[in-house]
């Protein structure tokens, strides 16, 4: 399958893998313990609500189904004036990552969207948050990995199997390579579309798929500022024109 996830071919791959696995385990525990927020109510003094939506773990079809519902609820609830994406993910499958991107884009067309990256915001997760108006990172955050991985090889089809064409269910290595290249161009193109005014790197450099720690990500334009989640929430409220506001926190959808 084609994956929009962080590569593991560097000398620090083992350490990064353990780091991401540890984060995923912590997120899983928090997802079990944290209560879901289904309704939104504002206090008498409130001008509206900032909805905090968590993007965590591996980006799969099931997790994006949940995130899409959260974003749709934000768009259709009159009390929600802005969205903050709380991101901690190293990516996932290509198609769900693109679905997340399109849902965030649709939301950003209707209200301010701000991303707050926690431990990791890479590959498919970075793809998904590209339409955000502003991206905050921590100094320890890893951001980037703009690329695609195609794992596995073509499985031989027995002669006894009847096919409608010689390439049915058996793409060649060159065809898979062309598919990956096409997906990479789309990913890089959308990075340049949304971040081109701030990114100081060339398209070629972006396509190297490196990850950067928070301060360097801010310096090269992958992120906007160093700041924690409360800063991102305050900024989203400010962009929505709110001084007094409520915060609704959505539980992260369970991956599967």
mmCIF file of C-alpha atoms in Angstrom:
data_model
loop_
_atom_site.group_PDB
_atom_site.id
_atom_site.type_symbol
_atom_site.label_atom_id
_atom_site.label_comp_id
_atom_site.label_asym_id
_atom_site.label_seq_id
_atom_site.Cartn_x
_atom_site.Cartn_y
_atom_site.Cartn_z
ATOM 1 C CA UNK A 1 0.000 0.000 0.000
ATOM 2 C CA UNK A 2 1.026 3.608 -0.468
ATOM 3 C CA UNK A 3 1.661 5.424 2.797
ATOM 4 C CA UNK A 4 2.117 9.076 3.626
ATOM 5 C CA UNK A 5 4.303 8.407 6.642
ATOM 6 C CA UNK A 6 7.710 9.191 8.052
ATOM 7 C CA UNK A 7 10.547 7.199 6.415
ATOM 8 C CA UNK A 8 12.691 4.941 8.547
ATOM 9 C CA UNK A 9 15.922 4.875 6.564
ATOM 10 C CA UNK A 10 18.011 7.292 8.632
ATOM 11 C CA UNK A 11 20.590 6.397 11.258
ATOM 12 C CA UNK A 12 18.157 7.578 13.937
ATOM 13 C CA UNK A 13 15.301 5.420 12.592
ATOM 14 C CA UNK A 14 15.168 3.062 15.544
ATOM 15 C CA UNK A 15 15.069 5.879 18.066
ATOM 16 C CA UNK A 16 12.398 7.730 16.105
ATOM 17 C CA UNK A 17 10.320 4.570 15.746
ATOM 18 C CA UNK A 18 10.437 3.939 19.481
ATOM 19 C CA UNK A 19 9.595 7.590 20.095
ATOM 20 C CA UNK A 20 6.544 7.483 17.815
ATOM 21 C CA UNK A 21 5.395 4.136 19.261
ATOM 22 C CA UNK A 22 5.612 5.570 22.767
ATOM 23 C CA UNK A 23 3.559 8.570 21.709
ATOM 24 C CA UNK A 24 0.982 6.327 20.055
ATOM 25 C CA UNK A 25 0.634 4.285 23.251
ATOM 26 C CA UNK A 26 0.135 7.429 25.331
ATOM 27 C CA UNK A 27 -2.454 8.731 22.897
ATOM 28 C CA UNK A 28 -4.311 5.414 23.010
ATOM 29 C CA UNK A 29 -4.535 5.587 26.796
ATOM 30 C CA UNK A 30 -5.745 9.190 26.709
ATOM 31 C CA UNK A 31 -8.342 8.297 24.088
ATOM 32 C CA UNK A 32 -9.776 5.645 26.399
ATOM 33 C CA UNK A 33 -9.846 7.883 29.456
ATOM 34 C CA UNK A 34 -10.950 11.187 27.926
ATOM 35 C CA UNK A 35 -14.702 11.761 27.663
ATOM 36 C CA UNK A 36 -16.069 12.694 24.273
ATOM 37 C CA UNK A 37 -17.611 16.119 23.789
ATOM 38 C CA UNK A 38 -20.756 15.875 21.689
ATOM 39 C CA UNK A 39 -22.596 19.135 22.417
ATOM 40 C CA UNK A 40 -21.485 22.706 22.632
ATOM 41 C CA UNK A 41 -22.927 25.229 25.020
ATOM 42 C CA UNK A 42 -21.695 28.722 25.659
ATOM 43 C CA UNK A 43 -21.872 30.711 28.852
ATOM 44 C CA UNK A 44 -23.791 33.983 29.024
ATOM 45 C CA UNK A 45 -20.601 36.030 28.660
ATOM 46 C CA UNK A 46 -19.158 33.911 25.847
ATOM 47 C CA UNK A 47 -19.000 35.155 22.274
ATOM 48 C CA UNK A 48 -18.607 31.629 20.929
ATOM 49 C CA UNK A 49 -16.554 28.446 21.150
ATOM 50 C CA UNK A 50 -13.181 27.228 19.938
ATOM 51 C CA UNK A 51 -13.380 23.517 19.090
ATOM 52 C CA UNK A 52 -10.160 21.572 19.753
ATOM 53 C CA UNK A 53 -9.999 18.505 17.494
ATOM 54 C CA UNK A 54 -7.278 15.912 18.094
ATOM 55 C CA UNK A 55 -5.398 14.342 15.177
ATOM 56 C CA UNK A 56 -3.315 11.545 16.687
ATOM 57 C CA UNK A 57 -1.788 8.182 15.885
ATOM 58 C CA UNK A 58 -1.843 6.599 12.451
ATOM 59 C CA UNK A 59 -4.050 8.322 9.905
ATOM 60 C CA UNK A 60 -6.407 5.630 8.624
ATOM 61 C CA UNK A 61 -9.845 5.509 7.037
ATOM 62 C CA UNK A 62 -11.556 4.986 10.397
ATOM 63 C CA UNK A 63 -9.755 7.827 12.177
ATOM 64 C CA UNK A 64 -10.502 10.233 9.326
ATOM 65 C CA UNK A 65 -14.151 9.169 9.397
ATOM 66 C CA UNK A 66 -14.266 10.410 12.992
ATOM 67 C CA UNK A 67 -12.289 13.565 12.254
ATOM 68 C CA UNK A 68 -14.518 14.370 9.292
ATOM 69 C CA UNK A 69 -17.554 14.157 11.553
ATOM 70 C CA UNK A 70 -15.897 16.419 14.134
ATOM 71 C CA UNK A 71 -15.061 18.992 11.468
ATOM 72 C CA UNK A 72 -18.536 18.806 9.965
ATOM 73 C CA UNK A 73 -20.042 19.389 13.413
ATOM 74 C CA UNK A 74 -17.797 22.428 13.844
ATOM 75 C CA UNK A 75 -18.924 23.853 10.505
ATOM 76 C CA UNK A 76 -22.617 23.350 11.188
ATOM 77 C CA UNK A 77 -22.770 24.381 14.857
ATOM 78 C CA UNK A 78 -23.499 28.091 15.136
ATOM 79 C CA UNK A 79 -21.661 28.418 18.456
ATOM 80 C CA UNK A 80 -18.355 27.183 16.969
ATOM 81 C CA UNK A 81 -16.369 30.137 15.651
ATOM 82 C CA UNK A 82 -12.901 28.569 15.222
ATOM 83 C CA UNK A 83 -11.103 25.216 15.205
ATOM 84 C CA UNK A 84 -7.756 24.183 16.648
ATOM 85 C CA UNK A 85 -6.175 20.972 15.372
ATOM 86 C CA UNK A 86 -4.153 19.323 18.143
ATOM 87 C CA UNK A 87 -1.756 17.235 16.053
ATOM 88 C CA UNK A 88 0.453 14.361 17.176
ATOM 89 C CA UNK A 89 0.874 11.974 14.254
ATOM 90 C CA UNK A 90 3.613 10.672 11.984
ATOM 91 C CA UNK A 91 1.213 10.138 9.101
ATOM 92 C CA UNK A 92 -0.581 7.185 7.592
ATOM 93 C CA UNK A 93 -2.248 6.066 4.378
ATOM 94 C CA UNK A 94 -2.348 8.426 1.405
ATOM 95 C CA UNK A 95 -6.078 8.426 0.665
ATOM 96 C CA UNK A 96 -7.182 9.142 4.269
ATOM 97 C CA UNK A 97 -4.494 11.840 4.523
ATOM 98 C CA UNK A 98 -5.902 13.551 1.444
ATOM 99 C CA UNK A 99 -9.438 13.232 2.811
ATOM 100 C CA UNK A 100 -8.270 14.933 6.010
ATOM 101 C CA UNK A 101 -6.652 17.702 3.954
ATOM 102 C CA UNK A 102 -9.886 18.305 2.031
ATOM 103 C CA UNK A 103 -11.990 18.372 5.221
ATOM 104 C CA UNK A 104 -9.617 20.849 6.874
ATOM 105 C CA UNK A 105 -9.595 22.948 3.692
ATOM 106 C CA UNK A 106 -13.381 23.029 3.655
ATOM 107 C CA UNK A 107 -13.448 24.060 7.305
ATOM 108 C CA UNK A 108 -10.790 26.752 6.828
ATOM 109 C CA UNK A 109 -12.941 28.296 4.103
ATOM 110 C CA UNK A 110 -15.661 28.914 6.717
ATOM 111 C CA UNK A 111 -13.783 29.777 9.911
ATOM 112 C CA UNK A 112 -10.270 30.226 11.329
ATOM 113 C CA UNK A 113 -8.313 26.979 11.688
ATOM 114 C CA UNK A 114 -5.092 26.856 13.701
ATOM 115 C CA UNK A 115 -2.827 23.823 14.112
ATOM 116 C CA UNK A 116 -0.941 23.048 17.319
ATOM 117 C CA UNK A 117 1.666 20.332 16.781
ATOM 118 C CA UNK A 118 2.638 18.312 19.819
ATOM 119 C CA UNK A 119 5.295 15.576 19.491
ATOM 120 C CA UNK A 120 5.076 14.858 15.748
ATOM 121 C CA UNK A 121 3.348 16.500 12.792
ATOM 122 C CA UNK A 122 4.792 14.711 9.800
ATOM 123 C CA UNK A 123 3.955 13.354 6.363
ATOM 124 C CA UNK A 124 0.207 12.671 6.085
ATOM 125 C CA UNK A 125 -0.458 14.613 9.291
ATOM 126 C CA UNK A 126 1.409 17.623 7.910
ATOM 127 C CA UNK A 127 -0.499 17.202 4.636
ATOM 128 C CA UNK A 128 -3.777 17.274 6.536
ATOM 129 C CA UNK A 129 -3.053 20.497 8.419
ATOM 130 C CA UNK A 130 -1.689 22.466 5.440
ATOM 131 C CA UNK A 131 -4.874 24.565 5.024
ATOM 132 C CA UNK A 132 -4.590 25.845 8.621
ATOM 133 C CA UNK A 133 -4.247 29.625 8.885
ATOM 134 C CA UNK A 134 -1.408 29.257 11.363
ATOM 135 C CA UNK A 135 0.794 26.368 12.569
ATOM 136 C CA UNK A 136 2.293 26.367 16.069
ATOM 137 C CA UNK A 137 5.020 23.950 17.130
ATOM 138 C CA UNK A 138 6.906 23.084 20.295
ATOM 139 C CA UNK A 139 10.693 23.248 20.392
ATOM 140 C CA UNK A 140 10.761 19.436 20.583
ATOM 141 C CA UNK A 141 8.263 18.930 17.757
ATOM 142 C CA UNK A 142 9.238 17.104 14.568
ATOM 143 C CA UNK A 143 7.598 18.534 11.438
ATOM 144 C CA UNK A 144 7.908 17.689 7.753
ATOM 145 C CA UNK A 145 8.593 14.412 5.934
ATOM 146 C CA UNK A 146 6.837 15.623 2.784
ATOM 147 C CA UNK A 147 6.790 12.409 0.771
ATOM 148 C CA UNK A 148 5.244 9.016 0.051
ATOM 149 C CA UNK A 149 6.351 5.453 0.743
ATOM 150 C CA UNK A 150 5.250 2.450 -1.314
ATOM 151 C CA UNK A 151 5.815 -0.739 0.657
ATOM 152 C CA UNK A 152 5.664 -4.291 -0.581
ATOM 153 C CA UNK A 153 6.094 -5.778 -4.028
ATOM 154 C CA UNK A 154 3.838 -7.155 -6.735
ATOM 155 C CA UNK A 155 2.497 -10.605 -5.912
ATOM 156 C CA UNK A 156 2.654 -13.078 -8.823
ATOM 157 C CA UNK A 157 -0.783 -14.043 -10.143
ATOM 158 C CA UNK A 158 -1.168 -17.795 -10.922
ATOM 159 C CA UNK A 159 -1.777 -18.734 -14.541
ATOM 160 C CA UNK A 160 -5.059 -20.321 -13.472
ATOM 161 C CA UNK A 161 -6.462 -16.891 -12.602
ATOM 162 C CA UNK A 162 -8.388 -15.270 -15.456
ATOM 163 C CA UNK A 163 -7.653 -11.575 -15.881
ATOM 164 C CA UNK A 164 -9.112 -8.942 -18.207
ATOM 165 C CA UNK A 165 -5.652 -7.572 -18.924
ATOM 166 C CA UNK A 166 -1.986 -8.478 -18.333
ATOM 167 C CA UNK A 167 -1.474 -5.718 -15.767
ATOM 168 C CA UNK A 168 -4.671 -6.385 -13.787
ATOM 169 C CA UNK A 169 -3.731 -6.736 -10.063
ATOM 170 C CA UNK A 170 -0.051 -6.836 -10.968
ATOM 171 C CA UNK A 171 1.461 -3.373 -11.471
ATOM 172 C CA UNK A 172 5.091 -3.347 -12.467
ATOM 173 C CA UNK A 173 7.822 -1.745 -10.375
ATOM 174 C CA UNK A 174 8.059 1.105 -12.879
ATOM 175 C CA UNK A 175 4.315 1.709 -12.662
ATOM 176 C CA UNK A 176 4.449 1.802 -8.865
ATOM 177 C CA UNK A 177 7.393 4.176 -9.085
ATOM 178 C CA UNK A 178 5.436 6.489 -11.398
ATOM 179 C CA UNK A 179 2.466 6.404 -9.013
ATOM 180 C CA UNK A 180 4.666 7.355 -6.074
ATOM 181 C CA UNK A 181 6.245 10.153 -8.101
ATOM 182 C CA UNK A 182 2.813 11.503 -9.039
ATOM 183 C CA UNK A 183 1.642 11.427 -5.423
ATOM 184 C CA UNK A 184 4.850 13.142 -4.331
ATOM 185 C CA UNK A 185 4.345 15.967 -6.846
ATOM 186 C CA UNK A 186 0.801 16.480 -5.586
ATOM 187 C CA UNK A 187 1.945 16.559 -1.949
ATOM 188 C CA UNK A 188 4.813 18.962 -2.639
ATOM 189 C CA UNK A 189 2.550 21.105 -4.823
ATOM 190 C CA UNK A 190 0.034 21.536 -2.021
ATOM 191 C CA UNK A 191 2.788 22.376 0.447
ATOM 192 C CA UNK A 192 3.975 25.122 -1.876
ATOM 193 C CA UNK A 193 0.396 26.299 -2.480
ATOM 194 C CA UNK A 194 -0.373 26.769 1.211
ATOM 195 C CA UNK A 195 3.092 27.512 2.615
ATOM 196 C CA UNK A 196 4.918 28.900 -0.428
ATOM 197 C CA UNK A 197 4.890 32.456 0.896
ATOM 198 C CA UNK A 198 6.658 31.401 4.094
ATOM 199 C CA UNK A 199 8.803 28.401 3.137
ATOM 200 C CA UNK A 200 12.379 29.371 2.375
ATOM 201 C CA UNK A 201 13.243 25.983 0.852
ATOM 202 C CA UNK A 202 13.044 25.101 -2.829
ATOM 203 C CA UNK A 203 10.553 22.528 -4.131
ATOM 204 C CA UNK A 204 13.468 20.122 -4.511
ATOM 205 C CA UNK A 205 14.474 20.565 -0.883
ATOM 206 C CA UNK A 206 10.887 20.110 0.285
ATOM 207 C CA UNK A 207 10.714 16.867 -1.737
ATOM 208 C CA UNK A 208 13.731 15.496 0.182
ATOM 209 C CA UNK A 209 11.136 14.649 2.872
ATOM 210 C CA UNK A 210 13.247 15.677 5.844
ATOM 211 C CA UNK A 211 11.790 16.358 9.273
ATOM 212 C CA UNK A 212 12.745 19.441 11.269
ATOM 213 C CA UNK A 213 12.616 20.281 14.942
ATOM 214 C CA UNK A 214 10.291 23.110 15.925
ATOM 215 C CA UNK A 215 12.737 26.062 15.840
ATOM 216 C CA UNK A 216 14.149 25.023 12.464
ATOM 217 C CA UNK A 217 10.627 24.386 11.130
ATOM 218 C CA UNK A 218 9.700 27.953 12.083
ATOM 219 C CA UNK A 219 12.881 29.261 10.517
ATOM 220 C CA UNK A 220 12.333 27.501 7.181
ATOM 221 C CA UNK A 221 8.584 28.173 7.094
ATOM 222 C CA UNK A 222 7.116 24.731 7.764
ATOM 223 C CA UNK A 223 5.558 26.248 10.913
ATOM 224 C CA UNK A 224 4.779 29.808 11.947
ATOM 225 C CA UNK A 225 5.646 30.155 15.621
ATOM 226 C CA UNK A 226 6.811 28.296 18.702
ATOM 227 C CA UNK A 227 3.867 27.954 21.041
ATOM 228 C CA UNK A 228 1.831 25.465 23.056
ATOM 229 C CA UNK A 229 -1.832 24.515 22.712
ATOM 230 C CA UNK A 230 -3.207 27.428 24.826
ATOM 231 C CA UNK A 231 -1.409 29.883 22.549
ATOM 232 C CA UNK A 232 -2.982 28.263 19.506
ATOM 233 C CA UNK A 233 -6.437 28.415 21.123
ATOM 234 C CA UNK A 234 -5.976 32.095 21.982
ATOM 235 C CA UNK A 235 -4.879 32.828 18.413
ATOM 236 C CA UNK A 236 -7.859 31.000 16.905
ATOM 237 C CA UNK A 237 -10.230 32.970 19.144
ATOM 238 C CA UNK A 238 -8.500 36.234 18.209
ATOM 239 C CA UNK A 239 -8.808 35.436 14.504
ATOM 240 C CA UNK A 240 -12.518 34.777 15.052
ATOM 241 C CA UNK A 241 -12.887 38.157 16.776
ATOM 242 C CA UNK A 242 -13.617 36.723 20.236
ATOM 243 C CA UNK A 243 -12.339 38.039 23.555
ATOM 244 C CA UNK A 244 -14.579 35.895 25.774
ATOM 245 C CA UNK A 245 -14.966 32.338 24.560
ATOM 246 C CA UNK A 246 -15.486 28.730 25.565
ATOM 247 C CA UNK A 247 -13.340 25.753 24.571
ATOM 248 C CA UNK A 248 -14.765 22.372 23.551
ATOM 249 C CA UNK A 249 -12.298 19.485 23.381
ATOM 250 C CA UNK A 250 -13.082 16.520 21.180
ATOM 251 C CA UNK A 251 -11.760 13.073 22.085
ATOM 252 C CA UNK A 252 -9.460 11.626 19.409
ATOM 253 C CA UNK A 253 -11.154 8.980 17.249
ATOM 254 C CA UNK A 254 -9.908 5.443 17.807
ATOM 255 C CA UNK A 255 -7.710 4.202 14.952
ATOM 256 C CA UNK A 256 -8.513 0.940 13.298
#
